[in-house]
Short mmCIF file of N, CA, C and O in Angstrom, two decimals:
data_model
loop_
_atom_site.label_atom_id
_atom_site.label_comp_id
_atom_site.label_asym_id
_atom_site.label_seq_id
_atom_site.Cartn_x
_atom_site.Cartn_y
_atom_site.Cartn_z
N MET A 1 85.68 56.38 92.43
CA MET A 1 85.66 55.72 91.15
C MET A 1 84.72 54.50 91.17
O MET A 1 83.99 54.27 90.22
N LYS A 2 84.79 53.74 92.27
CA LYS A 2 83.93 52.56 92.39
C LYS A 2 82.46 52.96 92.42
O LYS A 2 81.60 52.29 91.84
N LYS A 3 82.16 54.07 93.10
CA LYS A 3 80.78 54.55 93.18
C LYS A 3 80.26 54.95 91.80
O LYS A 3 79.13 54.65 91.44
N LEU A 4 81.08 55.61 91.02
CA LEU A 4 80.69 56.03 89.68
C LEU A 4 80.44 54.83 88.79
O LEU A 4 79.45 54.80 88.05
N LEU A 5 81.31 53.83 88.86
CA LEU A 5 81.12 52.61 88.09
C LEU A 5 79.85 51.90 88.51
O LEU A 5 79.07 51.44 87.67
N PHE A 6 79.61 51.82 89.81
CA PHE A 6 78.40 51.18 90.32
C PHE A 6 77.15 51.90 89.82
O PHE A 6 76.19 51.27 89.38
N LEU A 7 77.14 53.23 89.87
CA LEU A 7 75.99 54.01 89.38
C LEU A 7 75.77 53.80 87.89
O LEU A 7 74.63 53.70 87.43
N ALA A 8 76.84 53.74 87.12
CA ALA A 8 76.71 53.52 85.68
C ALA A 8 76.10 52.15 85.39
O ALA A 8 75.22 52.02 84.53
N ILE A 9 76.53 51.14 86.11
CA ILE A 9 75.99 49.79 85.92
C ILE A 9 74.52 49.74 86.32
O ILE A 9 73.70 49.14 85.64
N MET A 10 74.18 50.39 87.41
CA MET A 10 72.78 50.42 87.86
C MET A 10 71.89 51.13 86.84
O MET A 10 70.79 50.69 86.55
N ALA A 11 72.37 52.24 86.29
CA ALA A 11 71.60 52.99 85.29
C ALA A 11 71.39 52.14 84.05
O ALA A 11 70.29 52.10 83.49
N LEU A 12 72.41 51.46 83.59
CA LEU A 12 72.30 50.60 82.42
C LEU A 12 71.32 49.46 82.68
O LEU A 12 70.51 49.13 81.83
N GLY A 13 71.38 48.87 83.85
CA GLY A 13 70.45 47.80 84.21
C GLY A 13 69.01 48.27 84.24
O GLY A 13 68.11 47.58 83.79
N THR A 14 68.78 49.46 84.73
CA THR A 14 67.43 50.03 84.77
C THR A 14 66.90 50.26 83.37
O THR A 14 65.74 49.95 83.08
N LEU A 15 67.73 50.78 82.49
CA LEU A 15 67.30 51.00 81.11
C LEU A 15 66.99 49.69 80.41
O LEU A 15 66.03 49.60 79.65
N THR A 16 67.77 48.67 80.65
CA THR A 16 67.55 47.37 80.04
C THR A 16 66.23 46.76 80.50
O THR A 16 65.46 46.26 79.70
N VAL A 17 65.94 46.85 81.79
CA VAL A 17 64.70 46.30 82.33
C VAL A 17 63.49 47.06 81.77
O VAL A 17 62.51 46.47 81.36
N SER A 18 63.55 48.39 81.72
CA SER A 18 62.40 49.15 81.24
C SER A 18 62.19 48.92 79.75
O SER A 18 61.07 48.92 79.27
N ALA A 19 63.24 48.70 78.98
CA ALA A 19 63.10 48.41 77.55
C ALA A 19 62.46 47.05 77.34
O ALA A 19 61.67 46.86 76.42
N ALA A 20 62.76 46.09 78.19
CA ALA A 20 62.19 44.75 78.06
C ALA A 20 60.69 44.74 78.38
O ALA A 20 59.95 43.91 77.88
N ASP A 21 60.23 45.68 79.21
CA ASP A 21 58.82 45.75 79.57
C ASP A 21 57.95 46.25 78.42
O ASP A 21 56.76 46.04 78.42
N LYS A 22 58.54 46.92 77.46
CA LYS A 22 57.78 47.53 76.37
C LYS A 22 57.83 46.63 75.14
O LYS A 22 58.51 46.92 74.17
N THR A 23 57.11 45.54 75.18
CA THR A 23 57.07 44.61 74.07
C THR A 23 55.97 45.05 73.11
O THR A 23 54.80 44.88 73.39
N VAL A 24 56.40 45.63 72.00
CA VAL A 24 55.46 46.16 71.02
C VAL A 24 55.36 45.20 69.85
O VAL A 24 56.37 44.69 69.37
N ASP A 25 54.15 44.97 69.38
CA ASP A 25 53.91 44.09 68.26
C ASP A 25 53.00 44.80 67.26
O ASP A 25 52.32 45.76 67.61
N THR A 26 52.98 44.32 66.03
CA THR A 26 52.14 44.89 64.99
C THR A 26 51.21 43.81 64.47
O THR A 26 51.64 42.69 64.18
N LEU A 27 49.94 44.16 64.35
CA LEU A 27 48.92 43.25 63.85
C LEU A 27 48.28 43.91 62.64
O LEU A 27 47.83 45.06 62.71
N VAL A 28 48.27 43.21 61.51
CA VAL A 28 47.62 43.72 60.30
C VAL A 28 46.47 42.78 59.99
O VAL A 28 46.67 41.57 59.84
N VAL A 29 45.26 43.34 59.89
CA VAL A 29 44.07 42.52 59.66
C VAL A 29 43.21 43.11 58.55
O VAL A 29 43.33 44.28 58.20
N THR A 30 42.34 42.25 58.01
CA THR A 30 41.29 42.69 57.11
C THR A 30 39.97 42.49 57.85
O THR A 30 39.88 41.68 58.78
N THR A 31 38.96 43.23 57.44
CA THR A 31 37.67 43.16 58.14
C THR A 31 36.58 42.61 57.25
O THR A 31 36.62 42.74 56.03
N THR A 32 35.60 42.00 57.89
CA THR A 32 34.37 41.58 57.23
C THR A 32 33.24 42.09 58.09
O THR A 32 33.20 41.76 59.27
N PRO A 33 32.36 42.93 57.59
CA PRO A 33 32.30 43.46 56.23
C PRO A 33 33.47 44.40 55.96
O PRO A 33 34.10 44.90 56.88
N VAL A 34 33.72 44.65 54.68
CA VAL A 34 34.85 45.50 54.30
C VAL A 34 34.56 46.95 54.65
O VAL A 34 33.42 47.38 54.72
N MET A 35 35.63 47.68 54.87
CA MET A 35 35.51 49.13 55.10
C MET A 35 35.26 49.77 53.74
O MET A 35 35.90 49.42 52.76
N HIS A 36 34.32 50.72 53.70
CA HIS A 36 34.05 51.36 52.42
C HIS A 36 34.05 52.89 52.50
O HIS A 36 33.89 53.55 51.47
N CYS A 37 34.22 53.43 53.71
CA CYS A 37 34.17 54.89 53.83
C CYS A 37 34.94 55.37 55.06
O CYS A 37 35.39 54.57 55.88
N GLU A 38 35.00 56.67 55.18
CA GLU A 38 35.67 57.28 56.34
C GLU A 38 34.93 56.96 57.63
O GLU A 38 35.53 56.83 58.69
N GLY A 39 33.62 56.80 57.54
CA GLY A 39 32.83 56.44 58.72
C GLY A 39 33.24 55.08 59.29
O GLY A 39 33.32 54.92 60.51
N CYS A 40 33.52 54.13 58.40
CA CYS A 40 33.98 52.81 58.84
C CYS A 40 35.32 52.94 59.55
O CYS A 40 35.53 52.33 60.61
N GLU A 41 36.22 53.71 58.96
CA GLU A 41 37.53 53.91 59.56
C GLU A 41 37.41 54.54 60.95
O GLU A 41 38.04 54.10 61.91
N ASN A 42 36.58 55.56 61.05
CA ASN A 42 36.40 56.25 62.33
C ASN A 42 35.78 55.34 63.39
O ASN A 42 36.16 55.40 64.56
N LYS A 43 34.82 54.52 62.97
CA LYS A 43 34.19 53.58 63.91
C LYS A 43 35.22 52.62 64.47
O LYS A 43 35.27 52.37 65.69
N ILE A 44 36.08 52.11 63.61
CA ILE A 44 37.12 51.17 64.04
C ILE A 44 38.11 51.87 64.96
O ILE A 44 38.39 51.42 66.06
N LYS A 45 38.64 53.00 64.50
CA LYS A 45 39.65 53.72 65.29
C LYS A 45 39.12 54.15 66.66
O LYS A 45 39.81 54.03 67.67
N SER A 46 37.90 54.64 66.69
CA SER A 46 37.37 55.18 67.95
C SER A 46 36.99 54.10 68.95
O SER A 46 36.90 54.36 70.15
N ASN A 47 36.78 52.87 68.50
CA ASN A 47 36.43 51.79 69.42
C ASN A 47 37.60 50.88 69.77
O ASN A 47 37.76 50.50 70.94
N ILE A 48 38.42 50.55 68.81
CA ILE A 48 39.52 49.61 69.04
C ILE A 48 40.61 50.24 69.89
O ILE A 48 41.35 49.55 70.58
N ARG A 49 40.69 51.55 69.91
CA ARG A 49 41.72 52.22 70.71
C ARG A 49 41.57 51.92 72.20
O ARG A 49 42.50 52.08 72.98
N PHE A 50 40.41 51.43 72.61
CA PHE A 50 40.17 51.12 74.02
C PHE A 50 40.68 49.74 74.44
O PHE A 50 40.64 49.41 75.62
N VAL A 51 41.14 48.93 73.48
CA VAL A 51 41.73 47.64 73.86
C VAL A 51 43.02 47.95 74.60
O VAL A 51 43.87 48.70 74.12
N LYS A 52 43.16 47.40 75.77
CA LYS A 52 44.32 47.67 76.62
C LYS A 52 45.61 47.36 75.87
O LYS A 52 45.74 46.32 75.24
N GLY A 53 46.56 48.30 75.92
CA GLY A 53 47.85 48.12 75.28
C GLY A 53 47.94 48.65 73.87
O GLY A 53 49.01 48.65 73.28
N THR A 54 46.82 49.12 73.30
CA THR A 54 46.84 49.64 71.94
C THR A 54 47.61 50.95 71.90
O THR A 54 47.34 51.87 72.66
N LYS A 55 48.58 51.02 70.99
CA LYS A 55 49.42 52.21 70.86
C LYS A 55 49.00 53.08 69.67
O LYS A 55 48.96 54.30 69.76
N LYS A 56 48.70 52.44 68.54
CA LYS A 56 48.38 53.19 67.32
C LYS A 56 47.54 52.32 66.40
O LYS A 56 47.76 51.11 66.30
N ILE A 57 46.57 52.95 65.72
CA ILE A 57 45.73 52.25 64.75
C ILE A 57 45.76 53.03 63.45
O ILE A 57 45.52 54.24 63.44
N THR A 58 46.04 52.33 62.36
CA THR A 58 46.04 52.94 61.04
C THR A 58 45.10 52.12 60.17
O THR A 58 45.18 50.89 60.14
N THR A 59 44.21 52.81 59.46
CA THR A 59 43.29 52.12 58.57
C THR A 59 43.55 52.54 57.13
O THR A 59 44.02 53.65 56.88
N SER A 60 43.22 51.65 56.19
CA SER A 60 43.37 51.95 54.76
C SER A 60 42.22 51.32 54.00
O SER A 60 42.16 50.09 53.86
N VAL A 61 41.31 52.15 53.53
CA VAL A 61 40.19 51.65 52.73
C VAL A 61 40.68 51.05 51.41
O VAL A 61 40.26 49.96 51.03
N PRO A 62 41.58 51.73 50.67
CA PRO A 62 42.05 51.15 49.41
C PRO A 62 42.72 49.77 49.58
O PRO A 62 42.53 48.88 48.75
N ASP A 63 43.49 49.61 50.65
CA ASP A 63 44.17 48.33 50.89
C ASP A 63 43.32 47.35 51.69
O ASP A 63 43.70 46.19 51.85
N GLN A 64 42.22 47.85 52.25
CA GLN A 64 41.33 47.05 53.11
C GLN A 64 42.10 46.44 54.27
O GLN A 64 41.96 45.25 54.58
N THR A 65 42.93 47.27 54.95
CA THR A 65 43.69 46.78 56.09
C THR A 65 43.53 47.70 57.29
O THR A 65 43.28 48.90 57.16
N VAL A 66 43.66 47.09 58.44
CA VAL A 66 43.75 47.81 59.70
C VAL A 66 45.06 47.36 60.33
O VAL A 66 45.28 46.16 60.53
N THR A 67 45.94 48.32 60.62
CA THR A 67 47.22 48.02 61.24
C THR A 67 47.18 48.53 62.68
O THR A 67 46.89 49.70 62.91
N ILE A 68 47.45 47.63 63.60
CA ILE A 68 47.39 47.96 65.02
C ILE A 68 48.76 47.71 65.64
O ILE A 68 49.31 46.61 65.53
N ILE A 69 49.29 48.74 66.28
CA ILE A 69 50.53 48.60 67.04
C ILE A 69 50.13 48.54 68.51
O ILE A 69 49.43 49.43 68.99
N TYR A 70 50.57 47.49 69.20
CA TYR A 70 50.11 47.28 70.57
C TYR A 70 51.17 46.59 71.41
O TYR A 70 52.13 46.02 70.89
N ASN A 71 50.99 46.66 72.71
CA ASN A 71 51.87 45.98 73.67
C ASN A 71 51.33 44.57 73.85
O ASN A 71 50.24 44.38 74.39
N ASN A 72 52.09 43.59 73.39
CA ASN A 72 51.58 42.21 73.46
C ASN A 72 51.65 41.61 74.87
O ASN A 72 51.23 40.48 75.07
N ASN A 73 52.15 42.36 75.83
CA ASN A 73 52.05 41.93 77.23
C ASN A 73 50.68 42.30 77.81
O ASN A 73 50.29 41.78 78.85
N LYS A 74 49.98 43.20 77.13
CA LYS A 74 48.69 43.68 77.63
C LYS A 74 47.50 43.22 76.80
O LYS A 74 46.37 43.25 77.27
N ALA A 75 47.73 42.83 75.55
CA ALA A 75 46.63 42.42 74.67
C ALA A 75 47.06 41.26 73.80
O ALA A 75 48.25 41.07 73.53
N THR A 76 46.07 40.49 73.35
CA THR A 76 46.31 39.37 72.46
C THR A 76 45.45 39.53 71.21
O THR A 76 44.55 40.38 71.17
N TYR A 77 45.71 38.70 70.24
CA TYR A 77 44.90 38.71 69.02
C TYR A 77 43.42 38.49 69.37
O TYR A 77 42.55 39.15 68.82
N GLU A 78 43.16 37.62 70.31
CA GLU A 78 41.78 37.32 70.71
C GLU A 78 41.08 38.54 71.31
O GLU A 78 39.88 38.72 71.14
N ASP A 79 41.83 39.40 72.00
CA ASP A 79 41.26 40.64 72.53
C ASP A 79 40.76 41.52 71.39
O ASP A 79 39.69 42.13 71.49
N PHE A 80 41.53 41.58 70.31
CA PHE A 80 41.13 42.39 69.16
C PHE A 80 39.96 41.75 68.41
O PHE A 80 39.06 42.45 67.95
N VAL A 81 39.95 40.43 68.33
CA VAL A 81 38.82 39.73 67.70
C VAL A 81 37.54 40.10 68.45
O VAL A 81 36.52 40.44 67.84
N ALA A 82 37.56 40.05 69.78
CA ALA A 82 36.38 40.36 70.59
C ALA A 82 35.98 41.83 70.44
O ALA A 82 34.78 42.14 70.34
N ALA A 83 36.95 42.73 70.40
CA ALA A 83 36.64 44.16 70.27
C ALA A 83 36.01 44.47 68.92
O ALA A 83 35.06 45.25 68.84
N PHE A 84 36.53 43.87 67.87
CA PHE A 84 35.95 44.09 66.54
C PHE A 84 34.55 43.50 66.47
O PHE A 84 33.65 44.09 65.86
N LYS A 85 34.36 42.34 67.10
CA LYS A 85 33.04 41.70 67.08
C LYS A 85 31.99 42.58 67.75
O LYS A 85 30.85 42.66 67.28
N LYS A 86 32.37 43.30 68.81
CA LYS A 86 31.44 44.19 69.51
C LYS A 86 30.92 45.30 68.60
O LYS A 86 29.83 45.82 68.81
N ILE A 87 31.72 45.69 67.60
CA ILE A 87 31.28 46.78 66.71
C ILE A 87 30.83 46.26 65.34
O ILE A 87 30.68 47.02 64.39
N GLY A 88 30.61 44.94 65.24
CA GLY A 88 30.02 44.37 64.04
C GLY A 88 30.98 43.91 62.96
O GLY A 88 30.58 43.74 61.82
N TYR A 89 32.24 43.68 63.31
CA TYR A 89 33.22 43.23 62.34
C TYR A 89 33.87 41.92 62.77
O TYR A 89 33.99 41.64 63.96
N GLU A 90 34.27 41.13 61.79
CA GLU A 90 35.13 40.00 62.04
C GLU A 90 36.46 40.36 61.41
O GLU A 90 36.51 41.12 60.45
N ILE A 91 37.56 39.85 61.98
CA ILE A 91 38.87 40.16 61.44
C ILE A 91 39.63 38.88 61.08
O ILE A 91 39.33 37.81 61.61
N GLU A 92 40.57 39.06 60.17
CA GLU A 92 41.45 37.97 59.77
C GLU A 92 42.83 38.55 59.58
O GLU A 92 43.00 39.61 58.97
N LYS A 93 43.84 37.84 60.12
CA LYS A 93 45.22 38.31 59.96
C LYS A 93 45.59 38.33 58.49
O LYS A 93 45.21 37.44 57.74
N LYS A 94 46.33 39.33 58.13
CA LYS A 94 46.77 39.44 56.74
C LYS A 94 48.21 39.04 56.63
O LYS A 94 49.00 39.16 57.47
#
């Protein structure tokens, strides 16, 4: 019985630690120059996905937003500013 209780506590502790390692954050930005076509969206998606920790990128031309879901233990806002600058865009948090 003690062994079973010990294993249960260890399993719970492992799950808690692994959940704490996955710190996910959402960043919503607008771009300058503005996105005006599917080509702009594809350029952003295909380049920004290489920023370490990026999980998902969603773009919206009508709303003029780029939504990035990322691990904030691996990337910062400044990392995204630099990545957008490399492809000719400036960003501002929305």
